[in-house]
Coordinates of C-alpha atoms and ligand atoms in Angstrom, one line a residue:
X1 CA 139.3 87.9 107.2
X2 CA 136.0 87.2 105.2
X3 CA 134.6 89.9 103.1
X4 CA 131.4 89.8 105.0
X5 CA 132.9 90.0 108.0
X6 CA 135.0 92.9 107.6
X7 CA 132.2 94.7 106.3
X8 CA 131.1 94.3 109.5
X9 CA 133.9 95.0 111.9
X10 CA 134.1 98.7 110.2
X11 CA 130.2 99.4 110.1
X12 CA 130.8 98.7 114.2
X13 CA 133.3 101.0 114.2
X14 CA 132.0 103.5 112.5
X15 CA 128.9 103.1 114.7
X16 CA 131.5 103.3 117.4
X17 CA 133.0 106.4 116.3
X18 CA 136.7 104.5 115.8
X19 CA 136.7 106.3 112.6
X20 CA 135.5 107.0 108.9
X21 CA 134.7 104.1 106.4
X22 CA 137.9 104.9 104.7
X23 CA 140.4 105.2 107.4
X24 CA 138.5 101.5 109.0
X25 CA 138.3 99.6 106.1
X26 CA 142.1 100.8 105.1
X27 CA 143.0 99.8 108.4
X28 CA 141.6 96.2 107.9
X29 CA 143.0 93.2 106.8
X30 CA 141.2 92.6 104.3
X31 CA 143.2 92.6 101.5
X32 CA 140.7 93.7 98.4
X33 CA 140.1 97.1 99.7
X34 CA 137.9 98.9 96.8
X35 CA 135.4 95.9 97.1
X36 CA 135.1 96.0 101.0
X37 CA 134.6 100.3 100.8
X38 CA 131.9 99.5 98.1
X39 CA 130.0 97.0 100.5
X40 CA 130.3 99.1 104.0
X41 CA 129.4 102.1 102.0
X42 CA 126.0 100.0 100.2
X43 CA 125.1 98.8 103.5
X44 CA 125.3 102.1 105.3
X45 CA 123.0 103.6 102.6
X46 CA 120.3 101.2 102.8
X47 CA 120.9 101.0 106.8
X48 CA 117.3 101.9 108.0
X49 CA 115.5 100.0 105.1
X50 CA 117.6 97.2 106.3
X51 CA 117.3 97.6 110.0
X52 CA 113.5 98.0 109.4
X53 CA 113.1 94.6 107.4
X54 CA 115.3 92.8 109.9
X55 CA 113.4 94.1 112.3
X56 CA 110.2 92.8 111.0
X57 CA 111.1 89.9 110.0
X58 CA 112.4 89.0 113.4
X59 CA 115.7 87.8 112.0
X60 CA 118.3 88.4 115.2
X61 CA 115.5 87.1 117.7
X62 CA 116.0 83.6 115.6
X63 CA 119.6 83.7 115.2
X64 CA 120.7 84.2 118.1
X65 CA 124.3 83.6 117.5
X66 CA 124.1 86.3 114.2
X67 CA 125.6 89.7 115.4
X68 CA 123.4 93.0 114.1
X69 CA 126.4 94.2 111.9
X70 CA 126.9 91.0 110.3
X71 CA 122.7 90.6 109.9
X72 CA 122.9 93.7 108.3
X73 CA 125.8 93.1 105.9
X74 CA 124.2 90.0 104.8
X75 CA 120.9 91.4 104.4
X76 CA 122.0 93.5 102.0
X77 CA 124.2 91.2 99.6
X78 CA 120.8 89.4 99.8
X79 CA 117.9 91.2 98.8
X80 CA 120.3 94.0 97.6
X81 CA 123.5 93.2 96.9
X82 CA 125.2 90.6 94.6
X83 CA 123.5 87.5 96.2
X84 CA 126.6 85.9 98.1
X85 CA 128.6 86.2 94.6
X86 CA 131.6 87.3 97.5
X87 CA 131.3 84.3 99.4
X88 CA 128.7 84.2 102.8
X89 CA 130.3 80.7 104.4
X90 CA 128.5 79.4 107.1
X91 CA 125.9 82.0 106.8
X92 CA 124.9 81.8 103.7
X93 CA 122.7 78.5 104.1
X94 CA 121.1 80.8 107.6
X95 CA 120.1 83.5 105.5
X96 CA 119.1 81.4 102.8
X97 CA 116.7 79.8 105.2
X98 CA 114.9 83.2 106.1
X99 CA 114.8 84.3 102.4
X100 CA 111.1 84.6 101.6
X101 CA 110.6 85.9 104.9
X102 CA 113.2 88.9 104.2
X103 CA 111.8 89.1 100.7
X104 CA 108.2 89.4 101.5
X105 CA 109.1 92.2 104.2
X106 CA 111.3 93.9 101.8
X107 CA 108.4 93.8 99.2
X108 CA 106.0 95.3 102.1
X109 CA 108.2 97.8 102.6
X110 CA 107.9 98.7 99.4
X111 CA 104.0 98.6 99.2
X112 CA 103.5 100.6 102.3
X113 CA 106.1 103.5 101.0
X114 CA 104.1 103.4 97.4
X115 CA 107.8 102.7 95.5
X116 CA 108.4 99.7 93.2
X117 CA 112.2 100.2 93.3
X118 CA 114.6 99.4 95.8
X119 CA 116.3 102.5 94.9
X120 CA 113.3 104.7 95.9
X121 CA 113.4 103.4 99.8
X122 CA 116.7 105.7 100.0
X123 CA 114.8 108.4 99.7
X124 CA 112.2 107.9 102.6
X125 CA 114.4 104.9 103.7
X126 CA 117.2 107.5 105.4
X127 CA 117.2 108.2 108.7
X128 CA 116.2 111.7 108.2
X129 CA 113.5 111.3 106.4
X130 CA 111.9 108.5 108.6
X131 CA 112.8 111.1 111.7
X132 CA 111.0 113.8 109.8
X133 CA 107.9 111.6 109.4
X134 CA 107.3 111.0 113.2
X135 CA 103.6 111.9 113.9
X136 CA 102.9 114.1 116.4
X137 CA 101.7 112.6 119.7
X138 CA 100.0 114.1 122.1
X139 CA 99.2 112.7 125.7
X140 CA 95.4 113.6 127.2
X141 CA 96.3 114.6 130.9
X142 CA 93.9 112.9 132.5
X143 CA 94.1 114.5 136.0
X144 CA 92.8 117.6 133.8
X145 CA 90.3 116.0 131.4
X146 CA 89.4 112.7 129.5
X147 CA 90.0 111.4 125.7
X148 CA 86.9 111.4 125.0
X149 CA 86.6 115.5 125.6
X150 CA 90.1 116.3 124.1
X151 CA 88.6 114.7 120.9
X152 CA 85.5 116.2 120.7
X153 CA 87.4 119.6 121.1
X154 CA 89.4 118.6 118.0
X155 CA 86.7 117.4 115.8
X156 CA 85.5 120.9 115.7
X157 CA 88.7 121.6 113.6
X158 CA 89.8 118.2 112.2
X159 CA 88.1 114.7 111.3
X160 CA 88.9 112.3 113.8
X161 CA 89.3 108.5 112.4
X162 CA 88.7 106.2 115.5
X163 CA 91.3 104.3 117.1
X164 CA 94.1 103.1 114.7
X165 CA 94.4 99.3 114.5
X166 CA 97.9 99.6 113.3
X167 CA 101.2 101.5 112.5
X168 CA 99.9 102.1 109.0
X169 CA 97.0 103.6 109.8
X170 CA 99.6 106.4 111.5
X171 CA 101.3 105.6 108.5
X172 CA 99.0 107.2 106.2
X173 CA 97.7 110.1 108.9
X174 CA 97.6 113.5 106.8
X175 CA 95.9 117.2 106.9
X176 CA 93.6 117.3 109.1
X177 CA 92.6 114.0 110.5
X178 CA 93.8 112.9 113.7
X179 CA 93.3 109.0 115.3
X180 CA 93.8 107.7 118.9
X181 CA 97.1 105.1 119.2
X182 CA 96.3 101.5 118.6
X183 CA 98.2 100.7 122.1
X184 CA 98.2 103.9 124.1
X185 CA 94.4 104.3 125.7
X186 CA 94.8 108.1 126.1
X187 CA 97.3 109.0 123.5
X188 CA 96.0 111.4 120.1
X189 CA 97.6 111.1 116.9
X190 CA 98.2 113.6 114.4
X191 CA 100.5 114.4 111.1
X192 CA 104.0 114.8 111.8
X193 CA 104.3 118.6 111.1
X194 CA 101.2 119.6 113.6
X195 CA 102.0 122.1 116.0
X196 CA 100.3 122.2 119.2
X197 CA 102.5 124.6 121.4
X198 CA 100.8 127.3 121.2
X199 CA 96.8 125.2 121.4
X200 CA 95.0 126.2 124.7
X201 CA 94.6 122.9 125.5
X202 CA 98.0 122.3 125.7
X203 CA 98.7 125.8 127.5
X204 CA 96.5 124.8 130.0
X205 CA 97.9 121.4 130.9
X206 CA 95.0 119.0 129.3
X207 CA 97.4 118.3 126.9
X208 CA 101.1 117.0 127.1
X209 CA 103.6 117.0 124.1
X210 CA 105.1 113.7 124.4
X211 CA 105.9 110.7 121.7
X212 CA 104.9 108.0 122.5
X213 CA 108.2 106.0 122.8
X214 CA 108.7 108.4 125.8
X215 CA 105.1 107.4 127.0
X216 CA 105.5 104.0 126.9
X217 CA 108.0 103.8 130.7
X218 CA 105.2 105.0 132.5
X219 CA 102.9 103.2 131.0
X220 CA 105.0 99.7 131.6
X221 CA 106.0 100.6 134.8
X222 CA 102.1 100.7 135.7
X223 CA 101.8 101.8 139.3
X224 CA 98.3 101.6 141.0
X225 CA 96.7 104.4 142.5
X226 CA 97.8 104.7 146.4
X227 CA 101.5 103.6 145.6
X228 CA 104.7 105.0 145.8
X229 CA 107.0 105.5 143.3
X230 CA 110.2 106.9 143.0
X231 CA 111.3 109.1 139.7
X232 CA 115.2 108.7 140.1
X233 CA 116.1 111.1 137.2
X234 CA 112.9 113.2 137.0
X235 CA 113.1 116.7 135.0
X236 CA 112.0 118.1 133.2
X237 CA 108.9 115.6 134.2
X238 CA 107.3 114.4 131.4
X239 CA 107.1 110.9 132.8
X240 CA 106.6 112.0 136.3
X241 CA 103.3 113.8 135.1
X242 CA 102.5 110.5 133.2
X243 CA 103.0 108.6 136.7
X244 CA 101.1 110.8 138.4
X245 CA 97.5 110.6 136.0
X246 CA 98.6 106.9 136.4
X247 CA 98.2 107.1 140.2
X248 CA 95.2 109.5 140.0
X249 CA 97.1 112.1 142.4
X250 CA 96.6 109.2 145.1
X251 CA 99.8 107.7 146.3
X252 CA 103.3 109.8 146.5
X253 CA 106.1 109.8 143.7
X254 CA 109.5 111.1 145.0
X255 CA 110.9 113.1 141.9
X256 CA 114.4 113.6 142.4
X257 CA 117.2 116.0 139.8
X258 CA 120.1 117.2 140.3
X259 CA 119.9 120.3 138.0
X260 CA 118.1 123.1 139.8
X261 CA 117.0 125.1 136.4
X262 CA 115.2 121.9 135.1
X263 CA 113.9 120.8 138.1
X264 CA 112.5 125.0 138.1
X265 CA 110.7 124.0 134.5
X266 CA 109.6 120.7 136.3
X267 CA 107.7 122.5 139.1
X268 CA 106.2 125.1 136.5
X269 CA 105.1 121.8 134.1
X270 CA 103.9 119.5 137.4
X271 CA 101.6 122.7 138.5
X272 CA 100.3 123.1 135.4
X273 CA 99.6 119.5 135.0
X274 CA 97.2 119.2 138.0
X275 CA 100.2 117.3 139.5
X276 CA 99.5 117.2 143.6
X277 CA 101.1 113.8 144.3
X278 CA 104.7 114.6 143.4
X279 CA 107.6 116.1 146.0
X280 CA 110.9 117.2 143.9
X281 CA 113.9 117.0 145.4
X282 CA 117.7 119.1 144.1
X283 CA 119.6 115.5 144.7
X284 CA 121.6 113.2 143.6
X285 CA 120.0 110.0 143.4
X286 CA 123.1 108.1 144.4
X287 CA 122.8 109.6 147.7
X288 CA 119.6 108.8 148.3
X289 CA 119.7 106.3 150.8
X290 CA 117.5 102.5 149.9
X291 CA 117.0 102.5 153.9
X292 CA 116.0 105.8 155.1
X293 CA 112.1 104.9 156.0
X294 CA 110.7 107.7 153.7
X295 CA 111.0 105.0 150.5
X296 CA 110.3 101.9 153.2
X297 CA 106.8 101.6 150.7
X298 CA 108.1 102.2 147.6
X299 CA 107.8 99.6 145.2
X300 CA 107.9 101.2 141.7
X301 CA 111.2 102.7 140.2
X302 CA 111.0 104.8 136.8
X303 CA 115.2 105.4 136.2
X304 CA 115.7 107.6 132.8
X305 CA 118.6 108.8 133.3
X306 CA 121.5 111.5 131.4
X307 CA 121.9 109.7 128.1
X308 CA 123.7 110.4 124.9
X309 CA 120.4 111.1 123.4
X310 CA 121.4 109.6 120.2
X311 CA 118.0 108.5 119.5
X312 CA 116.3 112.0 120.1
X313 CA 114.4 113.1 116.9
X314 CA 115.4 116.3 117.3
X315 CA 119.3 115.8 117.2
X316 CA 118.2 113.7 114.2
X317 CA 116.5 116.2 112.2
X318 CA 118.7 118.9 113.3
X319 CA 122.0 117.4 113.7
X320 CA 122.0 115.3 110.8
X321 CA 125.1 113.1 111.1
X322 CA 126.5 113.7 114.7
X323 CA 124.7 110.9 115.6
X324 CA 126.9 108.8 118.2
X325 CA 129.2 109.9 121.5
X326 CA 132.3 109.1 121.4
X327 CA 133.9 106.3 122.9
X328 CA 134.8 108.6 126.2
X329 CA 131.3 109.9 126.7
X330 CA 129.5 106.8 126.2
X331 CA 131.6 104.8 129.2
X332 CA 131.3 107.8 131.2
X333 CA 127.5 107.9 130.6
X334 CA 127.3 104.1 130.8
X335 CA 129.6 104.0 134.2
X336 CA 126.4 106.2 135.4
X337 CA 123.6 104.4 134.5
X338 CA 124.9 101.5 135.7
X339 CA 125.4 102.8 139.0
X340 CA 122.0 104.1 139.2
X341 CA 120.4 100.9 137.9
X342 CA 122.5 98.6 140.4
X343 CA 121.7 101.3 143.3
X344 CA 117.8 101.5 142.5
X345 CA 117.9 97.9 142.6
X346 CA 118.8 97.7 146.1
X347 CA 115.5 99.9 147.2
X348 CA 114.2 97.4 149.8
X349 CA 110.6 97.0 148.8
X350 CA 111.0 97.2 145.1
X351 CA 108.9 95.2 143.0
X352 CA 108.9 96.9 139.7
X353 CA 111.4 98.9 138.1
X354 CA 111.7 100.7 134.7
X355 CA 115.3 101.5 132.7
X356 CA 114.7 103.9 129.9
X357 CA 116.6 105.8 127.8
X358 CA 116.8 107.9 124.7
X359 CA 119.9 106.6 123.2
X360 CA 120.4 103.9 120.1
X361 CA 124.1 102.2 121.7
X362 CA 124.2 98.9 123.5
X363 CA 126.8 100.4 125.6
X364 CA 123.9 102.6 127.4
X365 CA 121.0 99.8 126.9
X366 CA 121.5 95.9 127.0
X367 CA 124.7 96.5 128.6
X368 CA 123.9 98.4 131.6
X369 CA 120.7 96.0 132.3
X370 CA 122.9 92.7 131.6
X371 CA 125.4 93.8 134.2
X372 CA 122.5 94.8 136.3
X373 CA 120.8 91.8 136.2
X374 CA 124.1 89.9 136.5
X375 CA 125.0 91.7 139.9
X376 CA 121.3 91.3 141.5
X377 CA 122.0 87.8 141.1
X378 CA 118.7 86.6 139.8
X379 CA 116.6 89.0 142.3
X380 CA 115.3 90.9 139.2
X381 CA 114.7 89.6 136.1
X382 CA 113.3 91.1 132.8
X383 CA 109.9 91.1 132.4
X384 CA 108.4 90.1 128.9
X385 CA 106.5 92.8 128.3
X386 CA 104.0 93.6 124.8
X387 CA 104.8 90.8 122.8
X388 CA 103.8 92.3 119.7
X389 CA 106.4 95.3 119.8
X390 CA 108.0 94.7 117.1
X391 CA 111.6 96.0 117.2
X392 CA 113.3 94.4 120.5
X393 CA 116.1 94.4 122.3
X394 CA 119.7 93.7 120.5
X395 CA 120.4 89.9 120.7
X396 CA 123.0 90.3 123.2
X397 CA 122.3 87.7 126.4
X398 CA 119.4 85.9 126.9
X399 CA 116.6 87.3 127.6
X400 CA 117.8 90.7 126.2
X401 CA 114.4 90.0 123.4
X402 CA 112.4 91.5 126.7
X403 CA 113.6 94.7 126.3
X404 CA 112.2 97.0 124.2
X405 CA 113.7 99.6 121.3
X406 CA 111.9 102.3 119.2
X407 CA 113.0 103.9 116.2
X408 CA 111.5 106.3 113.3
X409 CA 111.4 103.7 111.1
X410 CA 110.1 100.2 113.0
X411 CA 107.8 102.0 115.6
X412 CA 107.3 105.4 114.1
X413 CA 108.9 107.2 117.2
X414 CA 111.8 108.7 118.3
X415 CA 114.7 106.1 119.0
X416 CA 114.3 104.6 122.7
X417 CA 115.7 101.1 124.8
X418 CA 113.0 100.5 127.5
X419 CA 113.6 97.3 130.3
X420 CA 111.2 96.4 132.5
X421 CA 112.9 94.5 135.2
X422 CA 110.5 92.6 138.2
X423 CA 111.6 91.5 141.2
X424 CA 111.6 87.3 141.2
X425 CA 110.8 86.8 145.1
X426 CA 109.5 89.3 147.8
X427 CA 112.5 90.6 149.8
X428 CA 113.2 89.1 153.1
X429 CA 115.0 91.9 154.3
X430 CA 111.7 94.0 154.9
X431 CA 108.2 92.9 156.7
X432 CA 105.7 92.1 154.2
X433 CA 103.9 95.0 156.2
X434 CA 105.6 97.8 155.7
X435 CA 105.2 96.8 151.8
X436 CA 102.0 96.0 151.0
X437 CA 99.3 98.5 151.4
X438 CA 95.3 96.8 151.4
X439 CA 94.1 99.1 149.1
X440 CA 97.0 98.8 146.8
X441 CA 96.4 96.5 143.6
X442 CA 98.5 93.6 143.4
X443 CA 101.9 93.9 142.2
X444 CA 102.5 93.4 138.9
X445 CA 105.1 91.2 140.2
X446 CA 104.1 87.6 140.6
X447 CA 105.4 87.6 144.0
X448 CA 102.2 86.8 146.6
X449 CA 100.9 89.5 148.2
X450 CA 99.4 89.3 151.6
X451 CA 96.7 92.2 152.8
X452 CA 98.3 94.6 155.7
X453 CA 97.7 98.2 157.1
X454 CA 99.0 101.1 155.2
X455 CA 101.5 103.6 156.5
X456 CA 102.0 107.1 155.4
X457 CA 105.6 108.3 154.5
X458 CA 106.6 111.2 156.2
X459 CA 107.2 114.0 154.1
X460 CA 110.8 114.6 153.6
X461 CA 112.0 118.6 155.0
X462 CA 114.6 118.4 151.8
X463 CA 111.9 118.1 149.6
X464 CA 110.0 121.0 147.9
X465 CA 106.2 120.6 147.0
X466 CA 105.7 121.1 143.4
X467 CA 102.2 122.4 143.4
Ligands
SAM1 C1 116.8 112.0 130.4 S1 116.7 113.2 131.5 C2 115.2 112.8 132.3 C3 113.9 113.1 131.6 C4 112.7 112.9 132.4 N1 112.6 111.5 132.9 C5 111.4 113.2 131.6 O1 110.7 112.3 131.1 O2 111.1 114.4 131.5 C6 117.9 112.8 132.7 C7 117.9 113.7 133.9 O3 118.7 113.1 134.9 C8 119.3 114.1 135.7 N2 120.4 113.5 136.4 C9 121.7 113.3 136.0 N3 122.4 112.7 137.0 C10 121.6 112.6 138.0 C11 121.8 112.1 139.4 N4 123.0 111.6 139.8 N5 120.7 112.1 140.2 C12 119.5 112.6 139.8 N6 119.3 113.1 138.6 C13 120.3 113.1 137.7 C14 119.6 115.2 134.7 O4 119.7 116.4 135.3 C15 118.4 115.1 133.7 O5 117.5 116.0 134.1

């Protein structure tokens, strides 16, 4: 085997949890072992400066048939490394092609950190410290207040700097300034290390606590006011409050958990949100039937569910290094997810739904909406959604570039995967009645919409009111 490509195989393993660099690249068969531990070992200490310039510089969404491992091994014998001195094949004349483009993002990299030497990324370049840098986002609940009031509250303590025309400008965010998000309308910025737990804004509910990769599934998933949406995997409700300023309180968003404390900590977060539109329900979404006529109207489906979380900033900051599930977990969490996906899927009058999830593995993320996708047999599709995100979905089928990921160091955020999957024609299982309400917007789906009376769910007797 290639040098380059045994480097490869064991970072995947060790991303895998098979086992440690040493036991993996002993294991290989690649016969010059002390060469092949000095590359894997390299490459996994430059990892995030690596994934960030790949990232940017859009490498794996032009090569399609490069796999992220190998990107990242020859990234680094690139711009870091010996300069193919071990070899690089066939690949060599691909990566020679997006040279200067890896250079100059290397060399931005570099400019925007304040370091001159490759050397000095490691120190902000690690994972830890790109966690640790996360700003602190905070949410205006705007079924309690607007922006424009949170901020003016704020400048009597801090200097407020506009709305941020880019990541740097969060970037560079220190003491006492704050700055809306260039993409988010209502969401404040503010240094990482802010604390707001205890500010009586955010006691009172006109403020949430939430990043903004976390912000974003509501955001995409974009139901108008009057519709109804189900939250398949709700508490502790974050995103359900998020849905619910979305919808103004007008329209009706079935929440459903299957853990009774959190969904407890839901109601209590819901009431003190202003949340009125929302009924919680102790069930498991798998048994929740697609044709009993309380969801006959609902077209939007938000589906976050259990994850490994290995994306979460706080297991990153304080669980440095336990990073991925093992192989067990992950199918078992994966076997889930993908039944929830394929199930919410069948939800007769579904236009819209969005998969989200806090985890950085394939297993949980492309592969769960590829088999999804494959098994609605071209009903749903992935929607392209903000083009200029930069760090997308792993090359992995066609059309996985739709899908979204976050991360500390390409998008400033916790680690995230978000799909946005639309439904390609209106069902013909269900009237055209029973799904489109007058005063409803149209669907963000580009299916046509024809004008029809509204009908009001009943309210479920399983169901508890939140507020
Ligand atoms: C990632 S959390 C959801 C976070 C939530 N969306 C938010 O933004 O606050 C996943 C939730 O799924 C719930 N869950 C797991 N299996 C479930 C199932 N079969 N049906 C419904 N909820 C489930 C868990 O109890 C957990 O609260």
């Amino acid at each position: 085997m290639a040098l380059y490509a045994a480097a490869a195989a064991v970072l995947a393993g060790v991303e895998s949890r098979q086992g440690s660099i040493k036991g993996l690249v002993y294991a290989s068969s690649f016969q010059n072992v002390k060469q092949l531990y000095a590359l894997v070992c390299e490459t996994q200490r430059y990892s995030a400066v690596l994934d960030s310039v790949i990232s940017s510089a859009g490498l794996l969404r032009a090569e399609k048939k490069l796999r992220p491992h190998l990107a990242k091994v020859l990234v680094y014998e690139l711009l870091l490394g010996r300069g193919f001195r071990g070899g690089g094949g066939r690949w060599k004349p691909l990566l020679n092609r997006h040279q200067a483009r890896l250079k100059a993002e290397l060399a931005r990299l570099k400019v925007h950190r304040g370091v001159s030497r490759n050397e000095d990324l490691l120190e902000v370049g690690c994972g830890l410290a790109q966690a640790s840098q996360v700003p602190r986002f905070v949410r205006v609940n705007t079924l309690k207040t607007c922006s424009d009031d949170a901020i003016d509250y704020f400048k009597e303590t801090r200097f407020y700097q506009g709305r941020a025309s880019s990541l740097e400008d969060l970037r560079a965010l220190k003491g006492k300034c704050f700055l809306l998000d260039p993409l988010l309308p209502e969401l404040l910025v503010f240094p990482a290390q802010t604390d707001l737990h205890e500010h009586p804004l955010y006691q009172a509910g006109h403020l949430i606590l939430q990043d903004k990769a976390s912000c974003l599934p509501a955001m995409l998933l974009a139901p108008p006011p009057g519709s109804h949406v189900i939250d398949a995997c709700a508490a502790p409700g974050n995103k359900t409050s998020h849905l619910a300023a979305l919808l103004k309180n007008q329209g009706k968003i079935f929440a459903f958990d299957l853990d009774a404390k959190r969904l407890a900590s839901m109601a209590t977060l819901l009431a003190r949100a202003g949340v009125s539109c929302c009924q919680l329900a102790e069930e498991d979404f798998l048994a929740v039937s697609p044709s009993d006529q309380r969801y006959r109207q609902v077209q939007y489906i938000l589906l976050d569910p259990s994850c490994s979380g290995s994306g979460m900033l706080t297991r990153q900051l304080e669980e440095p290094g336990t990073g991925l599930p093992s192989k067990e977990r992950l199918r078992a969490l994966a076997g889930f997810q993908q039944r929830a996906l394929c199930h919410a899927l069948t939800f007769p009058s579904l236009q819209r739904l969005v998969y989200s999830t806090c985890s950085l593995c394939q297993e949980e993320n492309e592969d769960v909406v590829q088999e999804a996708l494959q098994q609605s047999s071209g009903t749903f599709r992935l929607a392209p959604v903000l083009p200029s995100w930069p760090h997308r979905g792993l090359n992995t089928f066609p059309g996985a570039e739709h899908c979204l990921r976050a991360s500390p160091e390409t998008t400033l955020t916790g680690g995230f995967f978000i799909a946005v999957l639309e439904r390609v024609e209106v069902p013909s299982s269900v009237s055209q009645a029973e799904v489109s309400a007058p005063e409803l917007r149209s669907s963000p789906s580009p299916a046509p919409k024809k004008k029809r009376r509204r009908r009001n769910a009943a309210a479920a007797p399983s169901m508890l009111p939140c507020t």
